Short mmCIF file of C-alpha atoms in Angstrom, two decimals:
data_model
loop_
_atom_site.label_atom_id
_atom_site.label_comp_id
_atom_site.label_asym_id
_atom_site.label_seq_id
_atom_site.Cartn_x
_atom_site.Cartn_y
_atom_site.Cartn_z
CA THR A 1 77.61 123.78 80.01
CA LEU A 2 79.73 126.64 81.37
CA GLY A 3 78.04 129.33 79.30
CA PHE A 4 80.44 132.23 79.88
CA GLY A 5 78.87 134.11 76.97
CA MET A 6 81.99 135.85 75.66
CA THR A 7 81.59 134.04 72.31
CA THR A 8 78.10 133.47 70.89
CA PRO A 9 76.65 132.65 67.45
CA ALA A 10 75.50 135.73 65.51
CA THR A 11 73.78 134.25 62.43
CA VAL A 12 70.62 132.17 62.17
CA ALA A 13 72.55 129.26 60.69
CA GLY A 14 75.04 129.41 63.56
CA LYS A 15 72.25 129.36 66.14
CA VAL A 16 70.51 126.42 64.47
CA PHE A 17 73.82 124.55 64.30
CA LEU A 18 74.42 125.24 67.99
CA ILE A 19 71.03 123.75 68.94
CA VAL A 20 71.58 120.58 66.90
CA TYR A 21 75.21 120.13 67.87
CA GLY A 22 74.48 120.96 71.52
CA LEU A 23 72.04 118.06 71.81
CA PHE A 24 74.80 115.57 71.06
CA GLY A 25 77.65 117.59 72.56
CA CYS A 26 76.04 118.06 75.98
CA ALA A 27 74.85 114.44 76.07
CA GLY A 28 78.35 113.22 75.23
CA THR A 29 79.85 115.50 77.87
CA ILE A 30 77.52 114.18 80.57
CA LEU A 31 78.37 110.63 79.50
CA PHE A 32 82.07 111.45 79.84
CA PHE A 33 81.52 112.89 83.33
CA ASN A 34 79.65 109.75 84.41
CA LEU A 35 82.38 107.50 83.06
CA PHE A 36 84.95 109.57 84.93
CA LEU A 37 82.87 109.25 88.10
CA GLU A 38 82.74 105.47 87.68
CA ARG A 39 86.48 105.15 87.16
CA ILE A 40 87.53 107.52 89.94
CA ILE A 41 85.28 105.81 92.51
CA SER A 42 86.56 102.39 91.37
CA LEU A 43 90.14 103.61 91.78
CA LEU A 44 89.47 105.12 95.21
CA ALA A 45 87.71 101.96 96.38
CA PHE A 46 90.62 99.80 95.19
CA ILE A 47 93.16 101.96 97.02
CA MET A 48 91.06 102.17 100.17
CA LYS A 49 90.55 98.40 100.24
CA ALA A 50 94.29 97.85 99.85
CA CYS A 51 94.86 100.15 102.83
CA HIS A 52 92.17 98.31 104.77
CA GLU A 53 93.83 94.94 104.08
CA ARG A 54 97.18 96.36 105.15
CA GLN A 55 95.65 97.58 108.40
CA LEU A 56 94.14 94.14 109.03
CA ARG A 57 97.53 92.51 108.47
CA ARG A 58 99.15 94.84 110.98
CA SER A 59 96.47 94.04 113.55
CA GLY A 60 96.91 90.29 112.97
CA LEU A 61 93.41 89.68 111.59
CA LEU A 62 94.79 88.59 108.20
CA PRO A 63 97.57 86.08 107.52
CA PRO A 64 100.75 87.63 106.06
CA ASN A 65 100.51 85.51 102.89
CA PHE A 66 96.89 86.45 102.18
CA ARG A 67 96.15 87.18 98.52
CA ARG A 68 93.04 88.51 96.82
CA GLY A 69 91.02 85.88 95.04
CA PRO A 70 88.59 83.04 95.80
CA SER A 71 90.09 82.65 99.27
CA MET A 72 88.76 86.07 100.17
CA SER A 73 85.34 84.54 100.82
CA GLY A 74 86.76 82.77 103.84
CA VAL A 75 88.02 85.91 105.53
CA GLY A 76 85.19 87.37 107.59
CA SER A 77 86.86 90.75 108.00
CA LEU A 78 86.72 91.47 104.25
CA VAL A 79 83.44 89.87 103.17
CA GLY A 80 81.10 92.61 102.00
CA TRP A 81 83.55 95.36 102.88
CA LYS A 82 82.71 98.70 101.28
CA PRO A 83 84.55 102.03 101.47
CA SER A 84 82.78 104.73 103.44
CA VAL A 85 81.03 107.41 101.41
CA TYR A 86 82.42 109.98 103.84
CA HIS A 87 85.98 108.89 103.14
CA VAL A 88 85.37 109.09 99.39
CA MET A 89 83.87 112.56 99.82
CA LEU A 90 86.89 113.66 101.86
CA ILE A 91 89.37 112.40 99.26
CA LEU A 92 87.49 114.03 96.38
CA GLY A 93 87.24 117.26 98.36
CA ILE A 94 90.98 117.33 99.03
CA PHE A 95 91.70 116.65 95.37
CA ALA A 96 89.30 119.41 94.25
CA ILE A 97 90.85 121.94 96.64
CA THR A 98 94.38 121.02 95.53
CA LEU A 99 93.41 121.33 91.87
CA SER A 100 91.73 124.70 92.48
CA CYS A 101 94.75 126.05 94.35
CA CYS A 102 97.12 125.04 91.55
CA ALA A 103 94.85 126.52 88.88
CA SER A 104 94.44 129.73 90.90
CA ALA A 105 98.21 130.13 91.10
CA MET A 106 98.38 129.93 87.31
CA TYR A 107 95.54 132.42 86.78
CA THR A 108 97.04 134.84 89.31
CA ALA A 109 100.39 134.81 87.55
CA VAL A 110 99.07 135.00 83.97
CA GLU A 111 95.78 136.91 84.17
CA GLY A 112 96.85 139.32 86.91
CA TRP A 113 93.89 138.53 89.19
CA ASN A 114 94.31 138.37 92.94
CA TYR A 115 94.33 134.90 94.46
CA VAL A 116 90.82 135.11 95.96
CA ASP A 117 89.35 136.11 92.59
CA SER A 118 91.20 133.21 91.00
CA LEU A 119 89.73 130.77 93.52
CA TYR A 120 86.29 132.26 92.90
CA TYR A 121 86.77 131.84 89.16
CA CYS A 122 87.82 128.20 89.64
CA PHE A 123 84.69 127.36 91.62
CA VAL A 124 82.36 129.17 89.21
CA THR A 125 84.00 127.43 86.27
CA PHE A 126 84.46 123.94 87.72
CA SER A 127 80.87 123.86 88.99
CA THR A 128 79.66 124.97 85.49
CA ILE A 129 77.89 128.03 86.91
CA GLY A 130 79.67 130.24 84.41
CA PHE A 131 78.68 133.77 85.44
CA GLY A 132 81.13 135.28 82.97
CA ASP A 133 82.34 138.17 85.15
CA LEU A 134 85.82 136.60 85.05
CA VAL A 135 86.90 134.70 81.92
CA SER A 136 90.37 133.37 81.29
CA SER A 137 92.39 133.63 78.06
CA GLN A 138 90.68 136.82 76.83
CA ASN A 139 93.67 139.12 76.43
CA ALA A 140 95.09 139.84 73.00
CA ALA A 141 98.41 138.17 73.70
CA TYR A 142 100.07 136.15 76.43
CA GLN A 143 103.58 134.97 77.05
CA ASN A 144 103.67 131.29 76.02
CA GLN A 145 100.07 131.63 74.89
CA GLY A 146 99.76 128.11 73.47
CA LEU A 147 101.08 126.50 76.63
CA TYR A 148 98.80 128.64 78.81
CA ARG A 149 95.68 127.77 76.83
CA PHE A 150 96.53 124.08 76.95
CA GLY A 151 97.02 124.28 80.73
CA ASN A 152 93.76 126.21 81.02
CA PHE A 153 91.95 123.47 79.10
CA ILE A 154 93.41 120.70 81.26
CA PHE A 155 92.57 122.49 84.52
CA ILE A 156 88.99 123.19 83.47
CA LEU A 157 88.44 119.63 82.20
CA MET A 158 89.85 117.97 85.32
CA GLY A 159 88.21 120.50 87.61
CA VAL A 160 84.74 119.98 86.16
CA CYS A 161 85.13 116.18 86.32
CA CYS A 162 86.31 116.32 89.93
CA ILE A 163 83.60 118.73 91.11
CA TYR A 164 80.94 116.68 89.28
CA SER A 165 82.08 113.54 91.12
CA LEU A 166 82.19 115.43 94.42
CA PHE A 167 78.67 116.80 93.91
CA ASN A 168 77.34 113.28 93.29
CA VAL A 169 78.88 111.98 96.51
CA ILE A 170 77.71 115.02 98.49
CA SER A 171 74.16 114.42 97.24
CA ILE A 172 74.27 110.97 98.86
CA VAL A 173 75.39 112.48 102.17
CA ILE A 174 72.68 115.17 101.99
CA LYS A 175 70.04 112.51 101.46
CA GLN A 176 71.31 110.60 104.49
CA VAL A 177 71.09 113.71 106.65
CA LEU A 178 67.59 114.52 105.41
CA ASN A 179 66.44 110.95 106.07
CA TRP A 180 67.92 111.14 109.57
CA VAL A 181 66.13 114.45 110.23
CA LEU A 182 62.83 113.09 108.90
CA LYS A 183 63.10 110.08 111.16
CA LYS A 184 63.70 112.34 114.16
CA PHE A 185 60.41 114.11 113.36
CA GLU A 186 58.38 110.90 113.30
CA CYS A 187 55.31 111.01 115.50
CA ARG A 188 56.10 108.76 118.46
CA CYS A 189 53.41 109.95 120.82
CA CYS A 190 50.50 108.61 118.76
CA PRO A 191 50.37 104.77 118.80
CA LYS A 192 48.42 104.71 115.54
CA CYS A 193 50.98 106.84 113.70
CA HIS A 194 53.84 104.90 115.25
CA LYS A 195 52.32 101.59 114.14
CA SER A 196 51.74 102.80 110.59
CA SER A 197 55.23 104.28 110.37
CA ALA A 198 56.73 101.01 111.57
CA HIS A 199 54.83 99.15 108.83
CA LEU A 200 55.46 101.68 106.05
CA ARG A 201 58.83 102.98 107.16
CA ARG A 202 60.97 104.57 104.45
CA ARG A 203 63.57 102.01 103.48
CA ASN A 204 66.16 104.65 102.76
CA ALA A 205 65.75 106.42 106.10
CA ILE A 206 69.03 105.19 107.52
CA THR A 207 70.31 107.02 110.55
CA PRO A 208 73.97 107.83 111.15
CA GLY A 209 75.56 105.14 113.27
CA ALA A 210 73.31 102.40 111.93
CA ARG A 211 76.43 100.44 111.05
CA LEU A 212 77.13 99.90 114.73
CA ARG A 213 73.68 98.41 115.24
CA ARG A 214 74.05 95.92 112.38
CA HIS A 215 75.19 92.40 113.15
CA ASN A 216 74.96 89.22 111.09
CA ILE A 217 73.95 89.67 107.47
CA SER A 218 73.15 86.55 105.44
CA VAL A 219 74.34 86.58 101.85
CA ASP A 220 73.94 83.70 99.40
CA ALA A 221 76.63 82.30 97.13
CA ASP A 222 75.87 84.71 94.30
CA GLY A 223 76.20 87.72 96.53
CA GLN A 224 72.47 88.52 96.35
CA TYR A 225 70.53 89.25 99.50
CA ASP A 226 68.33 86.53 100.95
CA SER A 227 65.37 88.80 101.67
CA ASP A 228 64.26 92.36 101.31
CA THR A 229 65.01 93.07 104.95
CA GLU A 230 68.43 91.44 105.23
CA GLY A 231 71.74 92.72 104.01
CA ARG A 232 70.63 96.16 102.87
CA ARG A 233 73.51 98.34 101.81
CA LEU A 234 74.45 100.72 104.57
CA SER A 235 73.83 104.33 103.63
CA GLY A 236 77.26 105.29 104.96
CA GLU A 237 79.06 103.01 102.53
CA MET A 238 79.75 102.96 98.83
CA ILE A 239 79.20 99.99 96.52
CA SER A 240 81.28 96.87 97.16
CA MET A 241 84.48 96.01 95.33
CA ARG A 242 82.78 93.12 93.53
CA GLU A 243 80.11 95.46 92.19
CA LEU A 244 82.69 98.09 91.29
CA THR A 245 84.71 95.53 89.34
CA ALA A 246 81.60 94.29 87.55
CA SER A 247 80.50 97.82 86.69
CA ASN A 248 83.59 98.25 84.50
CA LYS A 249 82.29 95.54 82.17
CA VAL A 250 78.69 96.69 81.74
CA SER A 251 76.84 99.77 80.64
CA LEU A 252 76.60 103.17 82.30
CA ALA A 253 73.10 102.28 83.46
CA ILE A 254 74.55 99.83 85.99
CA LEU A 255 76.64 102.61 87.59
CA GLN A 256 73.60 104.86 87.93
CA LYS A 257 71.68 101.94 89.48
CA GLN A 258 74.44 101.27 92.00
CA LEU A 259 74.71 104.92 93.00
CA SER A 260 70.93 105.11 93.38
CA GLU A 261 70.92 101.97 95.53
CA THR A 262 73.71 103.41 97.66
CA ALA A 263 71.69 106.57 98.23
CA ASN A 264 68.51 104.63 98.99
CA GLY A 265 70.25 102.24 101.37
CA TYR A 266 68.94 99.01 99.86
CA PRO A 267 69.15 97.07 96.59
CA ARG A 268 66.16 97.35 94.32
CA ASN A 269 64.36 94.14 93.36
CA VAL A 270 64.62 93.39 89.69
CA CYS A 271 63.18 90.63 87.59
CA ILE A 272 65.27 87.67 86.50
CA ASN A 273 65.37 88.71 82.85
CA THR A 274 66.43 92.21 83.79
CA ARG A 275 69.25 90.95 86.01
CA GLN A 276 70.46 88.61 83.30
CA ASN A 277 70.49 91.38 80.72
CA GLY A 278 72.50 93.61 83.05
CA PHE A 279 69.91 96.40 83.26
CA SER A 280 67.64 97.43 86.09
CA ALA A 281 65.54 100.28 87.33
CA GLY A 282 67.10 103.69 87.67
CA VAL A 283 65.87 107.17 88.48
CA GLY A 284 63.50 109.23 86.33
CA ALA A 285 64.31 109.14 82.65
CA LEU A 286 67.10 106.66 83.35
CA ALA A 287 64.53 104.12 84.59
CA ILE A 288 62.65 104.36 81.28
CA MET A 289 65.88 103.89 79.36
CA ASN A 290 66.94 100.92 81.49
CA ASN A 291 63.59 99.19 81.07
CA ARG A 292 63.78 99.67 77.33
CA LEU A 293 67.34 98.38 77.20
CA ALA A 294 66.33 95.35 79.24
CA GLU A 295 63.58 94.57 76.72
CA THR A 296 65.83 94.89 73.68
CA SER A 297 69.10 93.46 75.00
CA ASP A 298 68.22 89.79 74.45
CA SER A 299 69.45 90.02 70.89
CA ARG A 300 72.87 91.32 71.97
#
Protein backbone atom coordinates (compact mmCIF):
# COMPACT_ATOMS: atom_id res chain seq x y z
CA THR A 1 0.00 0.00 0.00
CA LEU A 2 2.99 2.36 -0.22
CA GLY A 3 2.57 3.09 -3.93
CA PHE A 4 5.87 4.86 -4.64
CA GLY A 5 5.29 4.43 -8.37
CA MET A 6 8.90 3.91 -9.45
CA THR A 7 8.00 0.44 -10.78
CA THR A 8 4.64 -0.11 -12.48
CA PRO A 9 3.16 -2.75 -14.83
CA ALA A 10 3.39 -1.79 -18.52
CA THR A 11 1.39 -4.54 -20.27
CA VAL A 12 -2.31 -5.36 -20.09
CA ALA A 13 -1.57 -8.81 -18.68
CA GLY A 14 0.63 -7.27 -15.99
CA LYS A 15 -2.09 -4.81 -14.99
CA VAL A 16 -4.73 -7.54 -14.82
CA PHE A 17 -2.40 -9.69 -12.73
CA LEU A 18 -1.77 -6.77 -10.39
CA ILE A 19 -5.51 -6.28 -9.81
CA VAL A 20 -6.12 -9.96 -9.05
CA TYR A 21 -2.99 -10.44 -6.96
CA GLY A 22 -3.53 -7.13 -5.15
CA LEU A 23 -6.91 -8.28 -3.83
CA PHE A 24 -5.28 -11.13 -1.92
CA GLY A 25 -1.96 -9.40 -1.28
CA CYS A 26 -3.44 -6.28 0.34
CA ALA A 27 -5.93 -8.35 2.35
CA GLY A 28 -3.13 -10.59 3.60
CA THR A 29 -1.00 -7.56 4.47
CA ILE A 30 -3.79 -5.98 6.51
CA LEU A 31 -4.32 -9.30 8.29
CA PHE A 32 -0.61 -9.39 9.12
CA PHE A 33 -0.74 -5.84 10.50
CA ASN A 34 -3.73 -6.72 12.69
CA LEU A 35 -2.00 -9.82 14.03
CA PHE A 36 1.07 -7.73 14.79
CA LEU A 37 -1.14 -5.21 16.61
CA GLU A 38 -2.69 -8.00 18.68
CA ARG A 39 0.67 -9.47 19.66
CA ILE A 40 2.40 -6.17 20.43
CA ILE A 41 -0.46 -4.96 22.65
CA SER A 42 -0.54 -8.34 24.42
CA LEU A 43 3.21 -8.10 25.03
CA LEU A 44 2.99 -4.51 26.28
CA ALA A 45 0.10 -5.37 28.58
CA PHE A 46 2.01 -8.34 30.01
CA ILE A 47 5.09 -6.22 30.70
CA MET A 48 3.07 -3.35 32.15
CA LYS A 49 1.15 -5.68 34.45
CA ALA A 50 4.41 -7.22 35.67
CA CYS A 51 5.67 -3.72 36.47
CA HIS A 52 2.38 -2.93 38.20
CA GLU A 53 2.66 -6.05 40.38
CA ARG A 54 6.24 -5.15 41.25
CA GLN A 55 5.13 -1.68 42.29
CA LEU A 56 2.38 -3.16 44.47
CA ARG A 57 4.91 -5.45 46.16
CA ARG A 58 7.17 -2.52 46.94
CA SER A 59 4.26 -0.59 48.45
CA GLY A 60 3.26 -3.60 50.56
CA LEU A 61 -0.13 -4.15 48.91
CA LEU A 62 0.89 -7.61 47.64
CA PRO A 63 2.52 -10.42 49.61
CA PRO A 64 6.13 -11.17 48.57
CA ASN A 65 5.25 -14.77 47.61
CA PHE A 66 2.31 -13.78 45.40
CA ARG A 67 2.10 -15.70 42.13
CA ARG A 68 -0.17 -15.28 39.13
CA GLY A 69 -2.95 -17.81 38.94
CA PRO A 70 -6.32 -18.58 40.54
CA SER A 71 -5.27 -16.75 43.70
CA MET A 72 -5.23 -13.52 41.75
CA SER A 73 -9.00 -13.26 42.14
CA GLY A 74 -8.52 -12.65 45.83
CA VAL A 75 -6.25 -9.66 45.40
CA GLY A 76 -8.39 -6.56 45.06
CA SER A 77 -5.58 -4.42 43.69
CA LEU A 78 -5.24 -6.55 40.54
CA VAL A 79 -8.82 -7.59 39.81
CA GLY A 80 -9.87 -6.04 36.51
CA TRP A 81 -6.60 -4.17 36.12
CA LYS A 82 -6.01 -2.88 32.60
CA PRO A 83 -3.05 -0.96 31.17
CA SER A 84 -3.74 2.65 30.29
CA VAL A 85 -4.22 3.41 26.61
CA TYR A 86 -2.08 6.51 27.10
CA HIS A 87 0.83 4.44 28.40
CA VAL A 88 0.53 2.07 25.43
CA MET A 89 0.46 5.04 23.06
CA LEU A 90 3.56 6.50 24.72
CA ILE A 91 5.50 3.22 24.45
CA LEU A 92 4.53 2.72 20.80
CA GLY A 93 5.45 6.34 20.05
CA ILE A 94 8.88 5.96 21.62
CA PHE A 95 9.47 2.75 19.69
CA ALA A 96 8.38 4.37 16.41
CA ILE A 97 10.66 7.37 16.96
CA THR A 98 13.61 5.13 17.83
CA LEU A 99 13.03 2.99 14.75
CA SER A 100 12.74 6.06 12.51
CA CYS A 101 15.95 7.57 13.89
CA CYS A 102 17.89 4.35 13.30
CA ALA A 103 16.50 3.99 9.77
CA SER A 104 17.25 7.65 9.02
CA ALA A 105 20.87 7.16 10.05
CA MET A 106 21.15 4.31 7.56
CA TYR A 107 19.51 6.27 4.73
CA THR A 108 21.69 9.31 5.42
CA ALA A 109 24.86 7.25 5.22
CA VAL A 110 23.90 5.15 2.17
CA GLU A 111 21.59 7.35 0.09
CA GLY A 112 23.36 10.64 0.81
CA TRP A 113 20.21 12.43 2.01
CA ASN A 114 20.34 14.88 4.89
CA TYR A 115 18.95 13.64 8.19
CA VAL A 116 15.72 15.67 8.04
CA ASP A 117 14.92 14.31 4.58
CA SER A 118 15.60 10.81 5.87
CA LEU A 119 13.17 11.31 8.76
CA TYR A 120 10.61 12.69 6.32
CA TYR A 121 11.08 9.65 4.10
CA CYS A 122 10.63 7.32 7.08
CA PHE A 123 7.32 8.90 8.06
CA VAL A 124 5.98 8.96 4.50
CA THR A 125 6.98 5.33 4.03
CA PHE A 126 5.98 3.92 7.43
CA SER A 127 2.58 5.63 7.27
CA THR A 128 2.07 4.17 3.73
CA ILE A 129 1.54 7.64 2.23
CA GLY A 130 4.16 6.92 -0.40
CA PHE A 131 4.55 10.24 -2.24
CA GLY A 132 7.52 8.91 -4.20
CA ASP A 133 9.63 12.09 -4.14
CA LEU A 134 12.24 10.14 -2.14
CA VAL A 135 12.66 6.41 -2.80
CA SER A 136 15.39 4.24 -1.34
CA SER A 137 17.52 1.65 -3.16
CA GLN A 138 17.22 3.32 -6.59
CA ASN A 139 20.88 3.85 -7.43
CA ALA A 140 22.64 1.57 -9.88
CA ALA A 141 25.03 0.17 -7.30
CA TYR A 142 25.65 0.35 -3.58
CA GLN A 143 28.40 -0.84 -1.32
CA ASN A 144 27.12 -4.03 0.34
CA GLN A 145 23.98 -3.74 -1.77
CA GLY A 146 22.42 -7.01 -0.62
CA LEU A 147 22.86 -6.17 3.04
CA TYR A 148 21.47 -2.66 2.51
CA ARG A 149 18.36 -3.90 0.73
CA PHE A 150 17.72 -6.47 3.43
CA GLY A 151 18.05 -3.79 6.11
CA ASN A 152 15.78 -1.51 4.09
CA PHE A 153 13.15 -4.27 3.93
CA ILE A 154 13.32 -4.93 7.67
CA PHE A 155 13.07 -1.24 8.57
CA ILE A 156 10.09 -0.66 6.29
CA LEU A 157 8.28 -3.79 7.51
CA MET A 158 8.79 -3.03 11.20
CA GLY A 159 8.13 0.66 10.69
CA VAL A 160 4.80 0.12 8.95
CA CYS A 161 3.69 -2.39 11.61
CA CYS A 162 4.65 -0.03 14.42
CA ILE A 163 3.02 3.05 12.89
CA TYR A 164 -0.13 1.03 12.09
CA SER A 165 -0.38 -0.03 15.75
CA LEU A 166 0.29 3.53 16.90
CA PHE A 167 -2.41 4.93 14.60
CA ASN A 168 -4.96 2.46 16.00
CA VAL A 169 -4.20 3.50 19.57
CA ILE A 170 -4.21 7.21 18.67
CA SER A 171 -7.65 6.77 17.08
CA ILE A 172 -8.96 5.59 20.47
CA VAL A 173 -7.52 8.67 22.18
CA ILE A 174 -8.97 10.98 19.50
CA LYS A 175 -12.39 9.46 20.03
CA GLN A 176 -12.11 10.03 23.77
CA VAL A 177 -11.23 13.67 23.24
CA LEU A 178 -14.09 14.18 20.78
CA ASN A 179 -16.55 12.54 23.18
CA TRP A 180 -15.29 14.79 25.97
CA VAL A 181 -15.70 17.89 23.78
CA LEU A 182 -19.20 16.82 22.70
CA LYS A 183 -20.22 16.36 26.31
CA LYS A 184 -18.96 19.83 27.16
CA PHE A 185 -21.26 21.24 24.46
CA GLU A 186 -24.37 19.54 25.85
CA CYS A 187 -27.27 21.90 26.39
CA ARG A 188 -27.55 22.30 30.16
CA CYS A 189 -29.70 25.41 30.23
CA CYS A 190 -32.79 23.75 28.76
CA PRO A 191 -34.38 21.25 31.20
CA LYS A 192 -36.04 19.37 28.34
CA CYS A 193 -32.77 18.88 26.47
CA HIS A 194 -30.96 18.00 29.67
CA LYS A 195 -33.58 15.38 30.54
CA SER A 196 -33.46 13.81 27.09
CA SER A 197 -29.66 13.81 27.05
CA ALA A 198 -29.60 12.12 30.45
CA HIS A 199 -31.92 9.40 29.12
CA LEU A 200 -30.23 8.97 25.74
CA ARG A 201 -26.68 9.82 26.72
CA ARG A 202 -23.96 8.45 24.45
CA ARG A 203 -22.50 5.44 26.19
CA ASN A 204 -19.06 6.07 24.78
CA ALA A 205 -18.92 9.71 25.89
CA ILE A 206 -16.45 9.11 28.67
CA THR A 207 -14.72 12.17 30.03
CA PRO A 208 -11.06 12.26 31.05
CA GLY A 209 -10.74 11.59 34.75
CA ALA A 210 -13.80 9.35 34.88
CA ARG A 211 -11.63 6.68 36.46
CA LEU A 212 -11.38 8.76 39.62
CA ARG A 213 -15.15 8.95 39.88
CA ARG A 214 -15.63 5.18 39.57
CA HIS A 215 -15.97 3.11 42.70
CA ASN A 216 -17.29 -0.41 43.22
CA ILE A 217 -17.87 -2.43 40.06
CA SER A 218 -19.70 -5.76 40.38
CA VAL A 219 -18.41 -8.56 38.20
CA ASP A 220 -19.76 -12.11 38.19
CA ALA A 221 -17.70 -15.29 38.31
CA ASP A 222 -17.33 -15.51 34.54
CA GLY A 223 -15.99 -12.00 34.28
CA GLN A 224 -19.11 -10.71 32.50
CA TYR A 225 -20.78 -7.53 33.66
CA ASP A 226 -23.92 -7.79 35.76
CA SER A 227 -25.81 -5.07 33.91
CA ASP A 228 -25.45 -2.69 31.05
CA THR A 229 -24.68 0.19 33.38
CA GLU A 230 -22.16 -1.52 35.66
CA GLY A 231 -18.56 -2.31 35.00
CA ARG A 232 -18.20 -0.57 31.65
CA ARG A 233 -14.66 -0.55 30.40
CA LEU A 234 -13.01 2.75 31.10
CA SER A 235 -12.15 4.64 27.94
CA GLY A 236 -8.69 5.41 29.32
CA GLU A 237 -7.79 1.74 29.61
CA MET A 238 -6.98 -1.08 27.24
CA ILE A 239 -8.51 -4.55 27.35
CA SER A 240 -7.82 -6.67 30.42
CA MET A 241 -5.11 -9.30 30.66
CA ARG A 242 -7.70 -12.09 30.73
CA GLU A 243 -9.19 -10.84 27.47
CA LEU A 244 -5.76 -10.34 25.94
CA THR A 245 -4.78 -13.92 26.82
CA ALA A 246 -8.02 -15.26 25.39
CA SER A 247 -7.64 -13.26 22.20
CA ASN A 248 -4.52 -15.25 21.32
CA LYS A 249 -6.64 -18.39 21.02
CA VAL A 250 -9.49 -17.07 18.87
CA SER A 251 -9.96 -15.36 15.56
CA LEU A 252 -8.96 -11.87 14.49
CA ALA A 253 -12.59 -10.80 14.81
CA ILE A 254 -12.32 -10.99 18.60
CA LEU A 255 -9.41 -8.51 18.59
CA GLN A 256 -11.37 -6.05 16.46
CA LYS A 257 -14.33 -6.43 18.83
CA GLN A 258 -12.18 -5.76 21.89
CA LEU A 259 -10.57 -2.69 20.33
CA SER A 260 -14.00 -1.39 19.33
CA GLU A 261 -15.33 -1.96 22.85
CA THR A 262 -12.32 -0.16 24.29
CA ALA A 263 -12.99 2.83 22.05
CA ASN A 264 -16.71 2.83 22.85
CA GLY A 265 -16.14 2.51 26.59
CA TYR A 266 -18.51 -0.40 27.20
CA PRO A 267 -18.90 -4.05 26.19
CA ARG A 268 -21.43 -4.76 23.50
CA ASN A 269 -24.28 -7.14 24.33
CA VAL A 270 -24.14 -10.30 22.30
CA CYS A 271 -26.42 -13.28 22.14
CA ILE A 272 -25.57 -16.52 23.90
CA ASN A 273 -24.90 -18.43 20.69
CA THR A 274 -22.62 -15.69 19.43
CA ARG A 275 -20.61 -15.63 22.68
CA GLN A 276 -20.26 -19.39 22.63
CA ASN A 277 -19.03 -19.38 19.05
CA GLY A 278 -16.45 -16.73 19.88
CA PHE A 279 -17.77 -14.10 17.45
CA SER A 280 -19.61 -10.87 18.09
CA ALA A 281 -20.52 -7.60 16.50
CA GLY A 282 -17.79 -5.46 15.04
CA VAL A 283 -17.63 -2.28 13.01
CA GLY A 284 -18.92 -1.86 9.45
CA ALA A 285 -18.01 -4.72 7.16
CA LEU A 286 -16.43 -6.54 10.09
CA ALA A 287 -19.84 -6.74 11.80
CA ILE A 288 -21.31 -8.47 8.74
CA MET A 289 -18.41 -10.91 8.68
CA ASN A 290 -18.68 -11.64 12.40
CA ASN A 291 -22.42 -12.29 12.19
CA ARG A 292 -21.87 -14.66 9.30
CA LEU A 293 -19.07 -16.46 11.12
CA ALA A 294 -21.27 -16.80 14.19
CA GLU A 295 -23.98 -18.44 12.07
CA THR A 296 -21.63 -20.91 10.41
CA SER A 297 -19.23 -21.70 13.26
CA ASP A 298 -21.42 -24.33 14.94
CA SER A 299 -20.01 -26.98 12.67
CA ARG A 300 -16.42 -26.17 13.64
